Coordinates of N, CA and C and ligand atoms in Angstrom, one line a residue:
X24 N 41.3 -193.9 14.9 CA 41.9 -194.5 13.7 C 40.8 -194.7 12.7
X25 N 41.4 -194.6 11.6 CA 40.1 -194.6 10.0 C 39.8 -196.0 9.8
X26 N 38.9 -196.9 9.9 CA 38.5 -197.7 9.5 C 39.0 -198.8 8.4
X27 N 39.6 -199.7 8.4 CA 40.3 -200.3 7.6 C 39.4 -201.2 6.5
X28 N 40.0 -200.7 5.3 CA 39.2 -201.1 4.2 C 39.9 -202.7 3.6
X29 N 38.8 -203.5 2.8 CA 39.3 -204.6 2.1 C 40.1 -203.7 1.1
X30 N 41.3 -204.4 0.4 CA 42.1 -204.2 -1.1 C 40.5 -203.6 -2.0
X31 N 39.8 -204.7 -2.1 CA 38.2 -204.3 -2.7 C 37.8 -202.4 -2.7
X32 N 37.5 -202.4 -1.4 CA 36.7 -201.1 -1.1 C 37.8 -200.3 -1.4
X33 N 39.5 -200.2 -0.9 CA 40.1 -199.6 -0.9 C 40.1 -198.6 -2.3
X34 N 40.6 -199.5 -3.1 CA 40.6 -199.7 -4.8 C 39.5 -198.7 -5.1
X35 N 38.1 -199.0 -4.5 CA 37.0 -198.3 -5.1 C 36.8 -196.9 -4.7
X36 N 37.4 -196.5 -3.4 CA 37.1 -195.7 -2.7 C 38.4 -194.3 -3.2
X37 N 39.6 -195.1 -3.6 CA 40.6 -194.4 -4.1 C 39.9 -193.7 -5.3
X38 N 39.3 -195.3 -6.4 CA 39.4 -194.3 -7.8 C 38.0 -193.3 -7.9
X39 N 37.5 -193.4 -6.6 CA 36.4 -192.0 -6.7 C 36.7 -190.5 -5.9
X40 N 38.0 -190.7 -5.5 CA 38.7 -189.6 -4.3 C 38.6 -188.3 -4.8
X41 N 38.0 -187.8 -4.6 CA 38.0 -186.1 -4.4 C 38.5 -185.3 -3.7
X42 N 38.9 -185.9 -2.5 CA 39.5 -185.4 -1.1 C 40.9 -184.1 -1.9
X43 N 41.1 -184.0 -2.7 CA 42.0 -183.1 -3.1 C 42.0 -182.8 -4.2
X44 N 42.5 -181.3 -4.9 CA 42.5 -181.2 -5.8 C 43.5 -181.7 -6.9
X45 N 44.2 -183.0 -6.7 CA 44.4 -183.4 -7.5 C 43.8 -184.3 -8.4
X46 N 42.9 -184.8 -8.0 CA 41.7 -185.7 -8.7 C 41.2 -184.6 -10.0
X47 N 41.4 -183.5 -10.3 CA 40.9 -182.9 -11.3 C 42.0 -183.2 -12.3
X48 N 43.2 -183.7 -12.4 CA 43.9 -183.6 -13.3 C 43.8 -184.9 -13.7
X49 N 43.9 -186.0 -12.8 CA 44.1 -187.3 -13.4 C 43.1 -188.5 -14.4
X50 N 44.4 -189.3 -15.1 CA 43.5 -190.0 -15.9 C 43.6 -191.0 -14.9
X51 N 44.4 -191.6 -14.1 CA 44.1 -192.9 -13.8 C 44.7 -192.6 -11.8
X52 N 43.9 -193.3 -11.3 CA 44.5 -193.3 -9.8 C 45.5 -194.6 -9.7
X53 N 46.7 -193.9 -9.5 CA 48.0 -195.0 -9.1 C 48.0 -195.5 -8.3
X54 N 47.4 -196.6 -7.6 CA 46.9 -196.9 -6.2 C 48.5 -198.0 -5.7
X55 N 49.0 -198.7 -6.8 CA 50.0 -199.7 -6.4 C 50.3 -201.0 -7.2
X56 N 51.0 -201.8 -7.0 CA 51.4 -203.1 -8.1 C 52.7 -204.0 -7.5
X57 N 52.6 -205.3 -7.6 CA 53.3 -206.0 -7.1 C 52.4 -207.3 -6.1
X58 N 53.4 -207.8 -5.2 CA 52.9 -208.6 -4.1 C 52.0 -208.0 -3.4
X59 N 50.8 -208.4 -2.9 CA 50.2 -208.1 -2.3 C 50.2 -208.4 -0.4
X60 N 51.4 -209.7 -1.1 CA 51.4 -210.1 0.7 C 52.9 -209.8 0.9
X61 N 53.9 -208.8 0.1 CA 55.3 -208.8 0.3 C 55.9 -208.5 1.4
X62 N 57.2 -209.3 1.5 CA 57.8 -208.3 3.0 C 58.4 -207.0 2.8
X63 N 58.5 -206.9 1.7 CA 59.2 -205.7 1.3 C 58.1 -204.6 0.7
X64 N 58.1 -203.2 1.2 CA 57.2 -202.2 0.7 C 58.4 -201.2 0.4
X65 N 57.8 -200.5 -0.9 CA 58.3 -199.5 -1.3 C 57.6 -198.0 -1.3
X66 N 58.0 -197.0 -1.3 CA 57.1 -195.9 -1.1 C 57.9 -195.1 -1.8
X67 N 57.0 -194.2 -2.9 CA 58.1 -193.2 -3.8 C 57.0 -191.9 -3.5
X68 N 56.6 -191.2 -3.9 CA 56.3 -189.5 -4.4 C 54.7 -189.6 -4.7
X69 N 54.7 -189.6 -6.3 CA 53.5 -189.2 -6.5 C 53.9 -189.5 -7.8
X70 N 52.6 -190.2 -8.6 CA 52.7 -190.6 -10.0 C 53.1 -189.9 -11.3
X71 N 54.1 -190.2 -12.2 CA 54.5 -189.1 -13.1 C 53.6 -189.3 -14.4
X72 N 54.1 -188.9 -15.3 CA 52.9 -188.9 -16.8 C 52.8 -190.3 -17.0
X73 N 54.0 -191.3 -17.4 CA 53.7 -192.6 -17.5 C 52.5 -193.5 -16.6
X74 N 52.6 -192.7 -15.3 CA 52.3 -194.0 -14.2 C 50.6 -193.5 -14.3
X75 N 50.6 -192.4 -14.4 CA 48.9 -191.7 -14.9 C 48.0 -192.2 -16.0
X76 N 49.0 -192.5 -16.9 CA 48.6 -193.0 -18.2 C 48.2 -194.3 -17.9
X77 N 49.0 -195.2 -17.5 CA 49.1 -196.6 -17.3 C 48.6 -196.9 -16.1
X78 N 47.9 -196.0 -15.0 CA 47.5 -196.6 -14.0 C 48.4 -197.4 -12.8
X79 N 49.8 -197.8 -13.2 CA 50.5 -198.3 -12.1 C 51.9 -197.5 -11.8
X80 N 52.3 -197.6 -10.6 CA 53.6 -196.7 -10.2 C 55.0 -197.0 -10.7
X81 N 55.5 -196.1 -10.5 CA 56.6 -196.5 -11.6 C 57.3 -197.4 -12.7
X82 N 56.8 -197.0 -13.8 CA 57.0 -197.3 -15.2 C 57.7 -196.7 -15.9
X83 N 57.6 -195.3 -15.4 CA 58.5 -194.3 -16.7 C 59.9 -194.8 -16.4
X84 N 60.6 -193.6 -16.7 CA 62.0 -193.4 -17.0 C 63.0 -193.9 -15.1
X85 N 62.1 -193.3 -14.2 CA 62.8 -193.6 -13.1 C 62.5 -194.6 -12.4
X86 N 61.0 -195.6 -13.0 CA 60.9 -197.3 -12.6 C 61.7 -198.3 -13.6
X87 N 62.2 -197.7 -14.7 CA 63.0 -198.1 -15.3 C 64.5 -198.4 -14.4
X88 N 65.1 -197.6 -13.9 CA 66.2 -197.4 -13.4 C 66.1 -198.2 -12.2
X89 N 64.8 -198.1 -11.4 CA 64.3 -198.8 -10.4 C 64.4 -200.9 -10.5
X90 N 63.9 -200.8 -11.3 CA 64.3 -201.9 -12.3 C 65.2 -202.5 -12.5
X91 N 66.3 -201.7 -12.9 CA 67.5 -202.4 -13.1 C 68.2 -202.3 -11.6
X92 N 68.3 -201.8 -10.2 CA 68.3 -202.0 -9.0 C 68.0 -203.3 -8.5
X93 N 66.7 -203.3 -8.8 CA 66.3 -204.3 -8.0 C 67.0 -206.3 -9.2
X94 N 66.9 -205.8 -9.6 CA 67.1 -207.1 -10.7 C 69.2 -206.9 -10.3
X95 N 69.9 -206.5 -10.5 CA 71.4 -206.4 -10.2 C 71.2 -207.2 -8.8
X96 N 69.8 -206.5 -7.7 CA 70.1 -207.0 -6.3 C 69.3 -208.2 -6.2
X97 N 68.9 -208.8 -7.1 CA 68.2 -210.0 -7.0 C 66.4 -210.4 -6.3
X98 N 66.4 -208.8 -6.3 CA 65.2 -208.1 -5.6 C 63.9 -208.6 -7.1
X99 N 63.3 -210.2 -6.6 CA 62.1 -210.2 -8.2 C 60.8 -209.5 -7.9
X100 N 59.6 -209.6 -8.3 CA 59.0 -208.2 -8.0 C 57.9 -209.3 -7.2
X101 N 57.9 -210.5 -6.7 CA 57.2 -211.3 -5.7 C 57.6 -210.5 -4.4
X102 N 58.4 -210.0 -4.2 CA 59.5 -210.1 -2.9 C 58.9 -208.6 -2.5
X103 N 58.8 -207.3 -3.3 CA 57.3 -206.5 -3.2 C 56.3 -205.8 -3.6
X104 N 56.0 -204.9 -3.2 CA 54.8 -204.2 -3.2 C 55.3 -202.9 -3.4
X105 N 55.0 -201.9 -4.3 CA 55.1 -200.3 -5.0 C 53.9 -199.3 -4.9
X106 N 54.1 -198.6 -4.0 CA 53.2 -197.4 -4.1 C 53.5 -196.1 -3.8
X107 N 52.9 -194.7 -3.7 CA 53.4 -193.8 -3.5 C 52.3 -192.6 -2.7
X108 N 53.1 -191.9 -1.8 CA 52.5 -190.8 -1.3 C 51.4 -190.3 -1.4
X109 N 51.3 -189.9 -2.7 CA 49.8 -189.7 -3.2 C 49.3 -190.5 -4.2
X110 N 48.6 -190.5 -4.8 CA 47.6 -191.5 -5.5 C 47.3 -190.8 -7.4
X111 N 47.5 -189.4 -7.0 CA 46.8 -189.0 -7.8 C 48.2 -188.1 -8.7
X112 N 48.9 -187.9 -9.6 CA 49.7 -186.6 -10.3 C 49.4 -185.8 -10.2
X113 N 50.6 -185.2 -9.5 CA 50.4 -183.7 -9.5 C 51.4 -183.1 -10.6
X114 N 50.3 -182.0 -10.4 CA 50.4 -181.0 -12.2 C 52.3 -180.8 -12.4
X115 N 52.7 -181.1 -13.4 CA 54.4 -180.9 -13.7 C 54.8 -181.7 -12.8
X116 N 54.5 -182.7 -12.0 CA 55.0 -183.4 -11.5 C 55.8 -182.7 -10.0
X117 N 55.3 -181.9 -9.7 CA 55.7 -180.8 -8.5 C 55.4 -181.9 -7.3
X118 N 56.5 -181.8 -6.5 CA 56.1 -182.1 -5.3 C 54.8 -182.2 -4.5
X119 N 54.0 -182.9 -3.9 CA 52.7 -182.9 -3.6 C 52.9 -181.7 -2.5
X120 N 51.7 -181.1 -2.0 CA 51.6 -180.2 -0.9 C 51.0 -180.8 -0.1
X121 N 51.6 -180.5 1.1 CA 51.1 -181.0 2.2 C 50.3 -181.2 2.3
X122 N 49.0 -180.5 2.0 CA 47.8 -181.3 2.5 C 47.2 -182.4 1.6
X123 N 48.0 -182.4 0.1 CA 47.7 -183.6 -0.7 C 48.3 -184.7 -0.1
X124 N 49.0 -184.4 0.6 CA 49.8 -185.9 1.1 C 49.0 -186.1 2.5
X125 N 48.6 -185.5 3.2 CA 48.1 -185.7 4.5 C 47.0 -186.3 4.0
X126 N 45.8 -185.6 2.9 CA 44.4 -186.0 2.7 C 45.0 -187.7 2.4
X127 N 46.0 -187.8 2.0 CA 46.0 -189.3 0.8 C 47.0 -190.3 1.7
X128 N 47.2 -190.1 3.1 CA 48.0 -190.7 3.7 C 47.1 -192.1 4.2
X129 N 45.9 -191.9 4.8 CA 45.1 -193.1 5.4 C 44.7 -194.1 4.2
X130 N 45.1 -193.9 3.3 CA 44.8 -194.8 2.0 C 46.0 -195.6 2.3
X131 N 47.4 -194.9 2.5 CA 48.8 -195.6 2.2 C 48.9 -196.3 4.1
X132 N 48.6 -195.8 4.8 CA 48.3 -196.2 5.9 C 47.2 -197.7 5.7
X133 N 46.6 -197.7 5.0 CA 45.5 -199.1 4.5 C 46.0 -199.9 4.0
X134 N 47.6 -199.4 3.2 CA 47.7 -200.3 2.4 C 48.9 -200.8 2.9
X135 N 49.2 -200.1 4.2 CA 50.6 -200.6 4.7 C 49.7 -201.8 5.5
X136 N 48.7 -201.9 6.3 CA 48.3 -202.9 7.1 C 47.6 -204.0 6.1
X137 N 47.3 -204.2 5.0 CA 47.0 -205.1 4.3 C 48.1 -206.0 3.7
X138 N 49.1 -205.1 3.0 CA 50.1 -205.8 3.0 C 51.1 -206.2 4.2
X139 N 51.2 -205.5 4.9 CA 51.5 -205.7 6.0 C 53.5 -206.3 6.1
X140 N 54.1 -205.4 5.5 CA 55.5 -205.7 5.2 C 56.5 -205.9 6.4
X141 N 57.5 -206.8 6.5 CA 58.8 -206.2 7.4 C 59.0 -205.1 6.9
X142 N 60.0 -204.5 5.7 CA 60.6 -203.0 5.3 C 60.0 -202.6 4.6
X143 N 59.8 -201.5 5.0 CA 60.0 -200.2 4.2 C 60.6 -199.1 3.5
X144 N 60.9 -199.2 2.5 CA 61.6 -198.6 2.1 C 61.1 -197.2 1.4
X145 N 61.6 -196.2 2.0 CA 61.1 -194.8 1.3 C 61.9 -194.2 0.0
X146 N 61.2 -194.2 -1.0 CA 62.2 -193.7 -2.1 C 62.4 -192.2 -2.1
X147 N 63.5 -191.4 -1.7 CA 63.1 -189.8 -1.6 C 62.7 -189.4 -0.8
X148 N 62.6 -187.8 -1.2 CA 63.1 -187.3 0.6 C 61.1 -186.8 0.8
X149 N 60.1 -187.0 0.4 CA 59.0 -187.2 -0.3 C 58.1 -188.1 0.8
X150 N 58.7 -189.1 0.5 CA 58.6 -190.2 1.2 C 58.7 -190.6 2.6
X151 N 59.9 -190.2 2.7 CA 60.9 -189.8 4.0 C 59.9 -189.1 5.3
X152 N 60.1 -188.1 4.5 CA 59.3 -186.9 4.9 C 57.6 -187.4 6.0
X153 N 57.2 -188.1 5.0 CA 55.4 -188.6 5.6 C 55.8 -190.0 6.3
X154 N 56.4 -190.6 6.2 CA 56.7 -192.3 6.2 C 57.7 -192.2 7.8
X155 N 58.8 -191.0 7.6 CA 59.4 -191.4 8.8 C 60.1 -190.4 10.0
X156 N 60.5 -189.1 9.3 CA 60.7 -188.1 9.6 C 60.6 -187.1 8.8
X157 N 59.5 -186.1 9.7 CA 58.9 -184.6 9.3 C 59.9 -183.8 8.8
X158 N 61.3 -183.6 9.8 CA 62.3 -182.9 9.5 C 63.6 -183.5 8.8
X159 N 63.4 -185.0 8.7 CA 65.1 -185.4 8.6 C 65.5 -184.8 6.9
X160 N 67.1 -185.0 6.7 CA 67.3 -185.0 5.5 C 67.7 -185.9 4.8
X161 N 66.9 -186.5 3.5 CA 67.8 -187.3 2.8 C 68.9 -187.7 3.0
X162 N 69.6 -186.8 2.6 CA 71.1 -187.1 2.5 C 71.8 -187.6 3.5
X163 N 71.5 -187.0 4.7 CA 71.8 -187.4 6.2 C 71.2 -189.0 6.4
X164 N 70.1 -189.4 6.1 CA 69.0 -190.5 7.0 C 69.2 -191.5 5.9
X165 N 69.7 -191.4 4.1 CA 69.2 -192.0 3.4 C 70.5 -193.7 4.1
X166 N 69.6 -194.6 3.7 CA 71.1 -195.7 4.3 C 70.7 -196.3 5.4
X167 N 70.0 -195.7 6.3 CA 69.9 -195.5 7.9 C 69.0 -196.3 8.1
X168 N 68.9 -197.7 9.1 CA 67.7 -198.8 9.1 C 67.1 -197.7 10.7
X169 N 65.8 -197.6 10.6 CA 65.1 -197.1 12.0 C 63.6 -198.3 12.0
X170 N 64.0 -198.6 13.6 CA 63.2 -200.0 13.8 C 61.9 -199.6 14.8
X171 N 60.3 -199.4 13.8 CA 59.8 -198.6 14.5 C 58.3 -199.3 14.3
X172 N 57.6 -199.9 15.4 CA 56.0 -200.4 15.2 C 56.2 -201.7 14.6
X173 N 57.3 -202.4 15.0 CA 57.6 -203.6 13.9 C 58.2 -203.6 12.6
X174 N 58.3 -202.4 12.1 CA 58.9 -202.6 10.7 C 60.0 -201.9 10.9
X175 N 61.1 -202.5 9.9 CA 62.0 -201.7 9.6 C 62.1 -201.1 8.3
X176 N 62.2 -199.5 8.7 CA 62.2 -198.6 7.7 C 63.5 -197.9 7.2
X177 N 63.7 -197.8 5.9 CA 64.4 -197.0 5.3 C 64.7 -196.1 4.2
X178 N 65.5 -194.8 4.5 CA 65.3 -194.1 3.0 C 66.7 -194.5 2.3
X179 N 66.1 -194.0 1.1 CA 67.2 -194.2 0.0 C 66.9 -193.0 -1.0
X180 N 67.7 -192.6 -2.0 CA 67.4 -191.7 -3.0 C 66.0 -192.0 -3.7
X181 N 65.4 -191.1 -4.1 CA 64.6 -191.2 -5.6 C 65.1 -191.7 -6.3
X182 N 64.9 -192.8 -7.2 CA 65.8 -192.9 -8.6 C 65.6 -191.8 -9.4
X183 N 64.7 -191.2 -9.6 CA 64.5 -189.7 -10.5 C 65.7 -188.8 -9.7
X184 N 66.3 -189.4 -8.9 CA 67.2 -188.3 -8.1 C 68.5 -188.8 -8.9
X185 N 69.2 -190.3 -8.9 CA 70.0 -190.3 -9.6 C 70.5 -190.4 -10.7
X186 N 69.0 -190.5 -11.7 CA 69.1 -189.9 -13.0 C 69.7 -188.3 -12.8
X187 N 69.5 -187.6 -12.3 CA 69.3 -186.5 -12.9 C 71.3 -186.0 -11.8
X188 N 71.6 -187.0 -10.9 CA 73.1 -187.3 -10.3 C 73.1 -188.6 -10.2
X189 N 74.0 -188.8 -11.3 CA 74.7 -189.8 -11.3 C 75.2 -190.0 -9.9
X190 N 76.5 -189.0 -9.8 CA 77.6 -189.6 -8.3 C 76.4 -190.3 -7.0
X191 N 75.1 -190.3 -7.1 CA 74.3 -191.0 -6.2 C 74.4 -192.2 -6.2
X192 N 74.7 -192.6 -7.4 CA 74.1 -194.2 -7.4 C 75.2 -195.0 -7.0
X193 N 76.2 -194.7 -6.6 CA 76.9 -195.6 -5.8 C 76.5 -195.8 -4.5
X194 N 75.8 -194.5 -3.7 CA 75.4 -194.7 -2.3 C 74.0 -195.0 -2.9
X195 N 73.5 -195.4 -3.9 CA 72.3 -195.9 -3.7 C 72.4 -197.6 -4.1
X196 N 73.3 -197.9 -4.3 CA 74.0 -198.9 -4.5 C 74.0 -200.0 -3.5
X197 N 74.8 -199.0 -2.9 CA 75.0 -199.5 -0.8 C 73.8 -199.6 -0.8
X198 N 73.0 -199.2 -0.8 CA 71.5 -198.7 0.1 C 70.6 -200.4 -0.4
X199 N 70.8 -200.8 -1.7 CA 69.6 -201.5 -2.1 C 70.8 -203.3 -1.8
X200 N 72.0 -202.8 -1.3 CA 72.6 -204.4 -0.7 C 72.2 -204.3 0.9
X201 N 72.1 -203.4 1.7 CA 71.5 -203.5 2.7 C 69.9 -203.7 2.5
X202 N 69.0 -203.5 1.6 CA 67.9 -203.8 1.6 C 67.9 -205.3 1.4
X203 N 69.0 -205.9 0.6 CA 68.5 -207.4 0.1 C 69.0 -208.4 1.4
X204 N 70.5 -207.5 2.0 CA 70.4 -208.1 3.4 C 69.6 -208.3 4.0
X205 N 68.5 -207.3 4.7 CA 67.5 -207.3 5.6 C 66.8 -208.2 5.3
X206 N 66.4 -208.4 3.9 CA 65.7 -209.4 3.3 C 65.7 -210.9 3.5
X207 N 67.5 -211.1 3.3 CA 67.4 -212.2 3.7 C 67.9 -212.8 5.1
X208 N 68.0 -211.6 5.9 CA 67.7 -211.9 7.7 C 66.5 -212.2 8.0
X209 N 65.3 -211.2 7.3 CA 64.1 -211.7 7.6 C 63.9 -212.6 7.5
X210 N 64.1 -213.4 6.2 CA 63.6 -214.9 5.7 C 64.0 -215.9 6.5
X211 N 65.3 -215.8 6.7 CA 65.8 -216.9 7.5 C 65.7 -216.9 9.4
X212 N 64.9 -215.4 9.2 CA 64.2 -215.6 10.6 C 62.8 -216.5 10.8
X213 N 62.2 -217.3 9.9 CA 61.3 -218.1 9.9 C 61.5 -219.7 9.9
Ligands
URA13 N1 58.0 -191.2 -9.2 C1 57.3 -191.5 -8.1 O1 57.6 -191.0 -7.0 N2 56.4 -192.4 -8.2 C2 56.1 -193.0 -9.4 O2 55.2 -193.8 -9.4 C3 56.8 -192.6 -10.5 C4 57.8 -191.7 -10.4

């Protein structure tokens, strides 16, 4: 196992990352934002033009939408923590390639044991994919609580997914009242 860094080294170690070639494109390394000690983690993709510009993960057009989710579910942004797959944009915003996600996994791995969340929530099949199943599908898994190393993990759509399909967002709907449930089973499990 890779050596577990402070938030400190992590931070520093990220914004000097070469490990892939997507460090030649970026202005800013998207490392994360939010609670630092949340029970709730979120996990999306890989940073789009906004989140590059601005340094933090979703801001544009689909943390907007994100946004209005969590505020309808009463989800305030104490409650978590936002990061994503890779660290760095990739070019047009393409899906990362495997081995960008693999090189950039023990970062998200660091940052899952610092924050150290009950859920997880994977935004996208992206997510999904590195976070919980190699082969599953979205569409099939998204909804689905799987209780694994202590956390309980779940997918749900991309919001960039139901921008671009509407008829999503009613099952994504579902998906973020079962998250606020879990939420508050967890709580009242203390
Ligand atoms: N999409 C993602 O997956 N992550 C972001 O930070 C922004 C858009």
């Amino acid at each position: 196992m890779v050596k577990m860094l402070s938030w400190d080294a992590l931070i520093e170690q990220c914004k000097n990352c070469t490990k892939c070639g997507l460090h030649k494109g970026r202005t800013n390394v998207v490392i994360g934002r939010g609670n630092k000690s949340a029970p709730l983690m979120f996990i999306g993709e890989g940073p789009g033009e906004q989140e590059d510009k601005q340094g933090l993960p979703f801001v544009g057009a689909a943390g907007k939408l994100l946004d209005l989710l969590l505020e309808a579910h009463e989800i305030s942004e104490d409650m978590y923590y936002i990061c994503n797959i890779v660290k760095c944009r990739p070019p047009n915003n393409r899906v990362p390639l495997e081995e960008e996600a693999t090189q950039c996994l023990d970062y998200l791995r660091n940052q899952v044991r610092l924050v150290s969340p009950k859920i997880i929530v994977c935004l996208g099949a992206t997510a999904m994919k590195y976070v919980i199943d190699r082969k599953g599908k979205i569409t099939e898994m998204r909804g689905q609580w799987v209780e694994r190393k202590g956390f309980w993990l779940m997918p749900t759509f991309h919001p960039a997914a139901l921008l671009r399909d509407e008829s999503k967002k009613e099952l994504a709907w579902k998906d973020f009242k079962k998250i606020k449930q879990k939420l508050s089973e967890i709580s009242n499990n203390f």
